[in-house]
Amino acid sequence: MAIVKSSYDDVSIPTGMSVIDFVFEKFDEYGDTAAVVDGLSGRSYTYAQVKLFSHRIASALCRQGYRKGDVFGIMSPNIPEFVLMLCGIGRMGGVVSGVNPLYTADELVRQMEAAGAQMIITVPPFAEKVLEAKSRLPRVKAVYVFGEADGCQPFEDLLADDGSAFPTLAPSLDDLFALPFSSGTTGVPKGVVMTNKMIIWNITQLESNPEILDDAPGENMLALLPYFHCYGLVVIMLHGLRCGTRQICMSRFEPEAFLKIMQDYEINVAYLVPPIMLFLAKHPLVEKYDLSSLRMVTSGAAPLGGDIAAALKSRTGVKCIRQGFGMTELGPVSHVLPKSVDVPSSVGLLLPNTEAKIVDIQTGELLGAGQDGELCIRGPQVMGGYLENPEATANTIDEDGFLHTGDIGHYDDRELFYIVDRLKELVKYKGYQVPPAELEALLLTHPKISDAAVIGVPDEEAGELPKAYIVRVGEELTESDVVEFVAGKVAPYKKLRGGVEFVATIPKSASGKILRRILKGGAVKS
């Protein structure tokens, strides 16, 4: 029984740098090569332009009275201008809080209020929703838009700045860089404190050994996973920029557009999630496209079955298919399967400078190789905590500095780790986190619902679907009534696609905690 330490040599990070300094380190070498491209329109920006425009954006924001530490919400799909805006905010010492574009106005208000946002930028289709939210957010001074929309200030105004008001007070390693929101292992979304140091550490760990990542200048990297999510932000956008790759943006997954972009842009490296891996492995449409340029696919955000990886490798001829493990609270990566190890069911080895322990979920006792328990991680990529929420932080990071992931797994005699189940209550729908507690709180506002519980039910394509168990008042309430009630108040991925079941009681422990394992086992009275 022991704490497992990374088998890689420890690495160190540069001091006196911000994330943007670190990412821009080789930009002058990359110069006029394309940094980011819109996959559908072909609109692009070079590395030189990213550097120039981010400087102008930083200057424009300072000129308008924004200061280091101010929070900026970005509610946008993946477009090249997202990259410019994020780099500009980072250069002036601002803090980015990415927002899921699928959020309703109510969900947007909750996140921006909790983050203390001063400004929000969006795209025209979401402008009306953002302006509605702004009317309820007194701290938000302005809404900008990539393009044009009534009531919003154009992003082009920021690009037109002459750069002369660029800030002199540079951000430090310990300053906040990003404030993504995560549900952790349960509950409603909470702000994750991500400093410049935390992100630089994680990128350095990822780049420390070619067995982990070896993305090279000029390679074509698919940027489909959302930039507002920590995986898309750190592993794709920031790491991709630092390495000199050409990021090909997609605003959403559409089967034919996805395959055409993979083929036409000759994508070399793709970071994906299991539902898209399943699509590539099984959908007949894939046969019509040439994916021979693809050399490496890495899956994350949810467990990937080894059979899917094997089917994908056989079908496409991709040499390296592997998965990793992480979460927003881990900056976001703690494990990656080495390229030379062909065990696709494993999430891999610990990154450098990282330790792990597997503990018994009942007693907290340290377990050994081959024994399933909760995976806990300690390392420099662990978050500073949840924003203004010391109780949630203490419940997640123990006294020894180990972050409790809420995932059940084990390691083998080679110290390869495997995730086998989820202790955490989150439902994972197509890589998105759906917190049951949030849906349960919403359901309990319905006058004809006296109690409710939400679980995830397995689905081959989506991973899991949210399903509700309802104790109703009277007999009039129908399944469709409940589904429609929820659908009108949440983002699409939180809809009750797994159905609704009416029950006499919700099984609970003596302390009142919902016993979801009983619900998942079907042992509940209707």
Coordinates of C-alpha atoms in Angstrom, one line a residue:
M1 CA 0.0 0.0 0.0
A2 CA 1.7 3.2 -1.1
I3 CA 1.3 6.5 -2.8
V4 CA 2.1 6.2 -6.5
K5 CA 4.7 8.7 -7.8
S6 CA 5.1 9.6 -11.5
S7 CA 7.6 7.5 -13.3
Y8 CA 8.7 10.5 -15.4
D9 CA 11.5 12.8 -14.2
D10 CA 10.3 15.9 -12.5
V11 CA 10.2 19.1 -14.5
S12 CA 10.3 22.8 -13.5
I13 CA 8.5 25.9 -14.9
P14 CA 9.9 29.3 -15.8
T15 CA 9.4 32.1 -13.3
G16 CA 8.4 35.7 -14.0
M17 CA 6.0 34.7 -16.7
S18 CA 2.3 34.8 -17.3
V19 CA 0.4 32.2 -19.3
I20 CA 0.4 34.5 -22.3
D21 CA 4.1 35.2 -22.1
F22 CA 4.7 31.5 -21.9
V23 CA 2.4 30.7 -24.8
F24 CA 3.8 33.5 -27.0
E25 CA 7.4 32.5 -26.3
K26 CA 8.1 31.3 -29.9
F27 CA 5.5 33.4 -31.8
D28 CA 8.2 35.4 -33.5
E29 CA 9.6 32.2 -35.0
Y30 CA 6.1 31.1 -36.2
G31 CA 5.4 34.6 -37.7
D32 CA 3.2 34.5 -40.8
T33 CA 2.1 30.9 -40.5
A34 CA -1.5 30.3 -39.7
A35 CA -2.3 30.0 -36.0
V36 CA -6.1 29.5 -36.1
V37 CA -8.5 28.9 -39.0
D38 CA -12.3 28.7 -39.1
G39 CA -12.9 25.3 -40.6
L40 CA -16.0 26.2 -42.6
S41 CA -15.2 29.7 -43.9
G42 CA -11.4 29.5 -44.0
R43 CA -11.1 32.8 -42.1
S44 CA -7.7 32.8 -40.4
Y45 CA -5.1 34.7 -38.3
T46 CA -1.4 34.2 -38.4
Y47 CA 0.8 34.0 -35.3
A48 CA 2.0 37.5 -35.9
Q49 CA -1.7 38.7 -36.1
V50 CA -2.6 36.9 -32.9
K51 CA 0.2 38.7 -31.1
L52 CA -0.6 42.1 -32.6
F53 CA -4.4 42.0 -32.1
S54 CA -4.1 40.7 -28.6
H55 CA -1.9 43.7 -27.8
R56 CA -4.5 46.0 -29.2
I57 CA -7.4 44.3 -27.3
A58 CA -5.4 44.6 -24.1
S59 CA -4.8 48.3 -24.7
A60 CA -8.4 49.0 -25.7
L61 CA -9.7 47.3 -22.5
C62 CA -7.3 49.3 -20.3
R63 CA -8.4 52.5 -22.1
Q64 CA -12.0 51.8 -21.2
G65 CA -11.2 51.4 -17.5
Y66 CA -10.8 47.7 -17.1
R67 CA -8.0 46.6 -14.8
K68 CA -5.9 43.6 -13.9
G69 CA -8.1 41.0 -12.1
D70 CA -11.4 42.0 -13.8
V71 CA -13.4 39.1 -15.0
F72 CA -14.6 38.8 -18.6
G73 CA -17.2 36.3 -19.7
I74 CA -16.9 34.8 -23.2
M75 CA -20.0 33.1 -24.5
S76 CA -19.1 31.9 -27.9
P77 CA -18.6 28.7 -30.0
N78 CA -15.1 28.0 -31.2
I79 CA -14.2 30.7 -33.7
P80 CA -10.8 32.3 -34.4
E81 CA -11.8 35.6 -32.7
F82 CA -12.3 33.7 -29.4
V83 CA -8.6 33.0 -29.4
L84 CA -7.8 36.7 -30.1
M85 CA -10.1 37.9 -27.3
L86 CA -8.8 35.4 -24.7
C87 CA -5.2 36.3 -25.5
G88 CA -6.0 40.0 -25.2
I89 CA -7.7 39.6 -21.9
G90 CA -4.8 37.5 -20.6
R91 CA -2.2 40.1 -21.8
M92 CA -3.8 42.8 -19.7
G93 CA -4.1 40.6 -16.6
G94 CA -7.8 40.0 -16.9
V95 CA -9.6 36.8 -16.0
V96 CA -11.5 34.7 -18.5
S97 CA -14.7 32.9 -17.5
G98 CA -15.9 30.8 -20.5
V99 CA -19.6 30.2 -20.7
N100 CA -21.4 27.4 -22.5
P101 CA -23.2 29.0 -25.4
L102 CA -26.1 26.6 -24.8
Y103 CA -26.8 28.2 -21.4
T104 CA -30.1 29.9 -20.9
A105 CA -30.2 33.5 -19.7
D106 CA -30.8 32.3 -16.1
E107 CA -27.8 30.0 -16.2
L108 CA -25.6 32.8 -17.7
V109 CA -26.7 35.1 -14.9
R110 CA -25.8 32.6 -12.2
Q111 CA -22.3 32.1 -13.6
M112 CA -21.5 35.7 -14.3
E113 CA -22.9 36.8 -10.9
A114 CA -20.8 34.3 -9.1
A115 CA -17.7 35.2 -11.1
G116 CA -18.2 38.9 -10.6
A117 CA -17.9 39.6 -14.4
Q118 CA -17.4 43.1 -15.7
M119 CA -17.9 42.4 -19.4
I120 CA -19.4 39.7 -21.6
I121 CA -18.6 39.1 -25.3
T122 CA -20.7 36.8 -27.5
V123 CA -21.8 36.1 -31.1
P124 CA -24.9 37.6 -32.8
P125 CA -27.2 34.6 -32.3
F126 CA -26.8 34.8 -28.6
A127 CA -26.8 38.6 -28.2
E128 CA -30.4 38.9 -27.2
K129 CA -29.9 36.3 -24.5
V130 CA -26.8 38.0 -23.2
L131 CA -28.4 41.5 -23.2
E132 CA -31.3 40.0 -21.2
A133 CA -28.8 38.7 -18.7
K134 CA -26.9 42.0 -18.5
S135 CA -30.1 43.7 -17.4
R136 CA -29.9 41.6 -14.3
L137 CA -26.2 41.9 -13.8
P138 CA -25.4 45.4 -12.4
R139 CA -21.6 44.8 -12.4
V140 CA -21.5 44.1 -16.2
K141 CA -20.5 47.3 -17.9
A142 CA -20.7 46.3 -21.5
V143 CA -21.6 43.5 -23.9
Y144 CA -19.4 43.1 -27.0
V145 CA -20.1 41.0 -30.0
F146 CA -18.0 39.2 -32.6
G147 CA -19.8 40.8 -35.6
E148 CA -22.8 43.1 -35.2
A149 CA -25.9 43.0 -33.0
D150 CA -28.2 45.8 -31.7
G151 CA -27.3 46.9 -28.2
C152 CA -23.8 45.4 -28.4
Q153 CA -20.4 47.0 -29.0
P154 CA -18.5 45.5 -32.0
F155 CA -15.4 43.5 -31.4
E156 CA -13.8 45.4 -34.3
D157 CA -13.6 48.5 -32.1
L158 CA -11.1 46.6 -29.9
L159 CA -9.0 45.6 -32.8
A160 CA -8.9 49.2 -34.1
D161 CA -7.1 50.4 -31.0
D162 CA -3.6 51.8 -31.6
G163 CA -2.1 49.8 -28.7
S164 CA -0.8 52.9 -26.8
A165 CA -2.7 52.2 -23.6
F166 CA -1.1 48.7 -23.1
P167 CA -0.9 48.0 -19.4
T168 CA 2.4 48.4 -17.6
L169 CA 1.4 46.2 -14.6
A170 CA 2.1 42.6 -15.8
P171 CA 0.3 39.6 -14.5
S172 CA 2.2 37.3 -12.2
L173 CA 2.3 33.5 -11.7
D174 CA 0.0 33.7 -8.7
D175 CA -2.6 35.9 -10.4
L176 CA -5.8 34.4 -11.6
F177 CA -5.9 33.6 -15.3
A178 CA -9.2 31.7 -15.8
L179 CA -12.4 31.0 -13.9
P180 CA -14.1 28.1 -15.4
F181 CA -17.1 26.6 -13.6
S182 CA -17.3 23.0 -12.7
S183 CA -19.7 20.9 -10.7
G184 CA -16.8 19.0 -9.1
T185 CA -18.0 15.6 -7.9
T186 CA -21.6 16.8 -7.3
G187 CA -23.7 19.9 -6.8
V188 CA -24.1 23.1 -8.7
P189 CA -21.3 24.6 -10.8
K190 CA -18.6 26.4 -8.8
G191 CA -15.8 28.7 -10.0
V192 CA -12.4 26.9 -10.2
V193 CA -9.5 29.2 -9.3
M194 CA -7.0 28.7 -12.1
T195 CA -3.8 30.8 -11.7
N196 CA -1.2 31.5 -14.4
K197 CA 1.1 29.1 -12.4
M198 CA -1.4 26.2 -12.5
I199 CA -1.8 26.4 -16.2
I200 CA 1.9 26.8 -17.0
W201 CA 2.6 23.8 -14.8
N202 CA 0.1 21.6 -16.7
I203 CA 1.3 22.6 -20.1
T204 CA 4.9 22.0 -19.1
Q205 CA 4.0 18.6 -17.7
L206 CA 2.2 17.7 -21.0
E207 CA 5.2 18.9 -23.1
S208 CA 7.9 17.3 -21.0
N209 CA 8.2 14.1 -22.9
P210 CA 7.4 13.1 -26.5
E211 CA 5.7 9.9 -25.1
I212 CA 3.1 12.3 -23.6
L213 CA 2.6 14.9 -26.4
D214 CA 4.7 15.7 -29.4
D215 CA 2.6 18.2 -31.4
A216 CA 4.9 20.1 -33.8
P217 CA 4.9 23.4 -35.6
G218 CA 2.9 23.3 -38.8
E219 CA 0.8 20.3 -37.8
N220 CA -3.0 20.6 -38.2
M221 CA -4.9 20.2 -35.0
L222 CA -8.6 19.9 -34.8
A223 CA -10.2 22.5 -32.4
L224 CA -13.7 21.0 -32.0
L225 CA -13.9 20.5 -28.2
P226 CA -15.2 23.8 -26.8
Y227 CA -12.7 26.5 -25.8
F228 CA -15.0 27.5 -22.9
H229 CA -14.2 24.1 -21.4
C230 CA -10.8 23.6 -19.6
Y231 CA -9.9 20.7 -21.9
G232 CA -10.4 22.9 -25.0
L233 CA -8.8 25.9 -23.4
V234 CA -5.6 24.4 -22.1
V235 CA -4.9 21.2 -24.1
I236 CA -6.0 22.5 -27.5
M237 CA -5.9 26.3 -27.6
L238 CA -3.0 27.3 -25.3
H239 CA -0.9 24.2 -25.8
G240 CA -1.6 24.3 -29.6
L241 CA -0.5 28.0 -29.8
R242 CA 2.7 27.4 -27.8
C243 CA 3.6 24.4 -30.1
G244 CA 3.0 26.3 -33.3
T245 CA 0.3 24.1 -34.7
R246 CA -2.5 25.3 -37.0
Q247 CA -5.8 25.0 -35.1
I248 CA -8.8 24.3 -37.3
C249 CA -11.9 25.6 -35.4
M250 CA -15.4 24.0 -35.5
S251 CA -18.3 25.7 -33.8
R252 CA -20.2 22.4 -33.3
F253 CA -20.2 18.8 -34.3
E254 CA -22.0 18.1 -37.6
P255 CA -21.1 14.7 -39.1
E256 CA -20.4 15.6 -42.7
A257 CA -18.8 19.0 -41.9
F258 CA -16.6 17.2 -39.3
L259 CA -15.4 14.6 -41.8
K260 CA -14.9 17.1 -44.6
I261 CA -12.7 19.3 -42.4
M262 CA -10.7 16.3 -41.2
Q263 CA -10.1 15.3 -44.8
D264 CA -9.7 18.7 -46.5
Y265 CA -7.4 20.2 -43.8
E266 CA -5.5 17.0 -43.4
I267 CA -5.9 16.9 -39.7
N268 CA -2.9 15.3 -38.0
V269 CA -3.9 15.5 -34.3
A270 CA -7.4 15.3 -32.8
Y271 CA -8.5 15.6 -29.2
L272 CA -12.0 14.1 -28.9
V273 CA -14.6 12.7 -26.6
P274 CA -16.0 9.1 -26.5
P275 CA -19.2 9.9 -28.5
I276 CA -17.2 11.2 -31.4
M277 CA -14.8 8.3 -31.1
L278 CA -17.9 6.0 -31.4
F279 CA -19.0 7.9 -34.5
L280 CA -15.7 7.4 -36.2
A281 CA -15.6 3.7 -35.2
K282 CA -19.1 2.8 -36.4
H283 CA -20.8 5.3 -38.6
P284 CA -21.0 4.3 -42.3
L285 CA -20.5 7.9 -43.4
V286 CA -16.9 7.7 -42.3
E287 CA -16.0 5.4 -45.2
K288 CA -16.6 8.2 -47.7
Y289 CA -13.7 10.3 -46.4
D290 CA -10.0 10.1 -46.5
L291 CA -8.6 10.4 -42.9
S292 CA -5.2 9.0 -43.7
S293 CA -3.4 12.2 -42.4
L294 CA -4.6 11.5 -38.9
R295 CA -1.7 10.2 -36.8
M296 CA -2.9 10.6 -33.2
V297 CA -6.3 10.7 -31.5
T298 CA -6.6 11.4 -27.7
S299 CA -9.9 10.9 -25.9
G300 CA -10.8 12.6 -22.7
A301 CA -13.7 14.0 -20.6
A302 CA -15.3 10.6 -20.0
P303 CA -14.1 6.9 -19.9
L304 CA -13.5 5.3 -23.3
G305 CA -14.1 1.6 -23.9
G306 CA -11.1 -0.4 -25.2
D307 CA -13.3 -2.0 -27.9
I308 CA -14.2 1.4 -29.4
A309 CA -10.5 2.4 -29.6
A310 CA -9.7 -1.0 -31.2
A311 CA -12.5 -0.6 -33.8
L312 CA -11.4 2.9 -34.6
K313 CA -7.7 1.9 -35.1
S314 CA -8.7 -1.0 -37.3
R315 CA -11.0 1.1 -39.4
T316 CA -8.9 4.3 -39.9
G317 CA -5.4 3.0 -39.6
V318 CA -4.6 5.7 -37.0
K319 CA -1.3 4.6 -35.3
C320 CA -1.9 6.2 -31.9
I321 CA -5.2 6.1 -30.1
R322 CA -5.2 6.6 -26.4
Q323 CA -7.0 8.3 -23.6
G324 CA -6.1 10.5 -20.7
F325 CA -7.6 11.5 -17.4
G326 CA -8.3 14.8 -15.8
M327 CA -10.9 17.4 -14.7
T328 CA -11.2 21.1 -14.5
E329 CA -9.9 21.1 -11.0
L330 CA -6.7 19.4 -12.3
G331 CA -5.9 22.1 -14.7
P332 CA -7.1 19.8 -16.5
V333 CA -4.8 16.8 -16.9
S334 CA -3.2 14.3 -14.5
H335 CA -2.7 11.1 -16.7
V336 CA -2.0 10.4 -20.3
L337 CA -1.3 7.0 -21.9
P338 CA 2.2 7.0 -23.5
K339 CA 2.2 6.7 -27.2
S340 CA 4.2 3.5 -27.2
V341 CA 1.9 1.7 -24.9
D342 CA -1.0 -0.1 -26.6
V343 CA -3.5 -0.4 -23.8
P344 CA -6.4 1.8 -24.9
S345 CA -8.6 0.9 -21.9
S346 CA -6.0 2.6 -19.6
V347 CA -6.0 6.4 -18.9
G348 CA -2.2 6.0 -18.7
L349 CA 0.6 7.1 -16.4
L350 CA 0.8 10.0 -14.0
L351 CA 2.3 13.2 -15.5
P352 CA 5.6 14.4 -14.1
N353 CA 5.6 16.0 -10.6
T354 CA 2.3 14.2 -9.9
E355 CA 1.3 11.7 -7.2
A356 CA -1.8 9.5 -6.8
K357 CA -3.4 7.3 -4.2
I358 CA -6.3 4.9 -4.4
V359 CA -8.4 5.0 -1.2
D360 CA -11.3 2.8 0.1
I361 CA -14.5 4.8 -0.5
Q362 CA -15.9 3.7 3.0
T363 CA -12.8 3.9 5.3
G364 CA -10.4 6.1 3.4
E365 CA -7.8 3.4 3.8
L366 CA -4.9 3.4 1.3
L367 CA -5.3 0.6 -1.3
G368 CA -2.7 -1.2 -3.4
A369 CA -2.3 -2.3 -7.0
G370 CA -5.3 -4.0 -8.5
Q371 CA -7.7 -2.7 -5.8
D372 CA -10.6 -0.5 -6.8
G373 CA -11.1 2.7 -4.8
E374 CA -11.4 6.5 -5.3
L375 CA -8.6 8.1 -7.3
C376 CA -7.0 11.1 -5.6
I377 CA -4.3 13.3 -7.1
R378 CA -1.6 15.6 -5.7
G379 CA 0.5 17.9 -7.9
P380 CA 1.2 21.5 -9.0
Q381 CA -1.7 21.3 -11.5
V382 CA -4.3 21.0 -8.7
M383 CA -6.6 24.0 -8.4
G384 CA -6.2 26.7 -5.8
G385 CA -9.7 26.0 -4.7
Y386 CA -13.3 26.9 -5.5
L387 CA -14.0 30.6 -5.7
E388 CA -15.2 31.9 -2.3
N389 CA -16.3 28.4 -1.3
P390 CA -13.9 27.1 1.4
E391 CA -16.4 24.3 2.4
A392 CA -16.5 22.8 -1.1
T393 CA -12.8 23.2 -1.4
A394 CA -12.2 21.3 1.9
N395 CA -14.6 18.6 0.8
T396 CA -12.5 18.1 -2.4
I397 CA -8.9 18.6 -1.3
D398 CA -7.8 16.7 1.8
E399 CA -5.4 17.8 4.5
D400 CA -2.5 16.2 2.6
G401 CA -3.2 18.2 -0.6
F402 CA -4.8 15.3 -2.5
L403 CA -7.7 16.2 -4.7
H404 CA -10.5 13.6 -4.5
T405 CA -11.7 13.1 -8.0
G406 CA -14.9 11.1 -7.4
D407 CA -13.8 8.5 -9.9
I408 CA -13.3 4.8 -9.0
G409 CA -10.3 3.1 -10.4
H410 CA -7.1 1.2 -9.8
Y411 CA -3.5 0.9 -11.1
D412 CA -1.7 -2.2 -12.3
D413 CA 1.9 -3.4 -11.7
R414 CA 3.2 -1.0 -14.4
E415 CA 1.4 1.9 -12.6
L416 CA -1.0 2.3 -15.5
F417 CA -4.3 3.6 -14.2
Y418 CA -7.8 2.5 -15.1
I419 CA -11.2 4.2 -14.4
V420 CA -13.9 1.6 -13.8
D421 CA -16.8 3.5 -12.3
R422 CA -18.0 6.9 -11.1
L423 CA -18.4 7.6 -7.4
K424 CA -19.3 11.2 -8.4
E425 CA -22.9 11.9 -9.1
L426 CA -22.4 13.8 -12.3
V427 CA -24.1 12.6 -15.4
K428 CA -21.8 12.7 -18.4
Y429 CA -23.8 13.5 -21.6
K430 CA -21.6 13.7 -24.7
G431 CA -18.7 14.9 -22.5
Y432 CA -20.8 17.6 -20.8
Q433 CA -21.3 17.6 -17.1
V434 CA -24.9 17.4 -15.9
P435 CA -25.1 17.9 -12.1
P436 CA -28.1 16.0 -10.7
A437 CA -28.4 18.4 -7.8
E438 CA -29.1 21.3 -10.2
L439 CA -31.9 19.4 -12.0
E440 CA -33.3 18.2 -8.7
A441 CA -33.5 21.7 -7.3
L442 CA -35.3 22.8 -10.5
L443 CA -37.8 19.9 -10.4
L444 CA -38.7 20.7 -6.8
T445 CA -39.9 24.2 -7.8
H446 CA -42.8 22.5 -9.7
P447 CA -45.9 22.6 -7.5
K448 CA -46.9 19.0 -8.4
I449 CA -43.5 17.5 -7.5
S450 CA -42.9 16.6 -3.8
D451 CA -39.5 14.9 -4.3
A452 CA -37.1 14.1 -7.1
A453 CA -33.8 12.4 -8.0
V454 CA -31.8 12.4 -11.1
I455 CA -29.3 9.8 -12.3
G456 CA -27.5 8.9 -15.6
V457 CA -28.7 5.9 -17.6
P458 CA -26.2 4.3 -20.1
D459 CA -26.5 5.2 -23.7
E460 CA -24.1 3.9 -26.4
E461 CA -23.9 7.2 -28.4
A462 CA -24.1 9.8 -25.6
G463 CA -22.5 8.0 -22.8
E464 CA -25.2 8.7 -20.3
L465 CA -28.7 10.3 -20.4
P466 CA -30.2 12.2 -17.5
K467 CA -33.3 10.4 -16.1
A468 CA -35.6 11.7 -13.3
Y469 CA -37.4 9.8 -10.6
I470 CA -40.4 11.8 -9.4
V471 CA -42.7 11.7 -6.4
R472 CA -45.7 13.6 -7.7
V473 CA -48.6 15.3 -5.9
G474 CA -51.7 13.7 -7.2
E475 CA -51.9 11.7 -10.5
E476 CA -52.3 14.5 -13.1
L477 CA -48.6 15.2 -13.8
T478 CA -47.4 13.3 -16.9
E479 CA -43.9 12.3 -18.1
S480 CA -44.2 14.8 -20.9
D481 CA -45.2 17.6 -18.5
V482 CA -42.0 17.0 -16.5
V483 CA -39.8 16.8 -19.6
E484 CA -41.2 20.0 -21.1
F485 CA -40.9 21.8 -17.7
V486 CA -37.2 21.1 -17.5
A487 CA -36.5 21.6 -21.2
G488 CA -37.7 25.2 -21.0
K489 CA -35.3 26.2 -18.3
V490 CA -32.0 24.5 -19.0
A491 CA -29.3 24.1 -21.7
P492 CA -30.2 21.3 -24.2
Y493 CA -27.7 18.8 -22.9
K494 CA -29.4 18.9 -19.5
K495 CA -32.8 17.8 -20.8
L496 CA -34.3 14.6 -19.4
R497 CA -33.5 12.5 -22.4
G498 CA -33.3 9.4 -20.3
G499 CA -37.0 9.7 -19.4
V500 CA -39.1 10.2 -16.3
E501 CA -40.3 7.5 -13.8
F502 CA -42.8 8.1 -11.1
V503 CA -42.1 6.5 -7.8
A504 CA -43.7 6.3 -4.3
T505 CA -40.5 7.4 -2.5
I506 CA -36.9 8.5 -3.3
P507 CA -34.5 6.1 -1.5
K508 CA -32.3 8.1 0.9
S509 CA -29.7 7.4 3.7
A510 CA -30.3 8.3 7.3
S511 CA -28.6 11.6 6.7
G512 CA -30.9 12.4 3.8
K513 CA -28.5 11.7 0.9
I514 CA -30.1 10.2 -2.2
L515 CA -29.1 6.6 -2.7
R516 CA -28.5 6.8 -6.5
R517 CA -27.0 3.3 -6.6
I518 CA -30.4 1.9 -5.6
L519 CA -32.1 3.9 -8.4
K520 CA -29.5 2.7 -10.9
G521 CA -30.1 -0.9 -9.8
G522 CA -33.8 -0.5 -10.4
A523 CA -34.7 -1.5 -6.8
V524 CA -37.3 1.2 -6.2
K525 CA -41.1 1.0 -5.8
S526 CA -43.2 2.8 -8.4

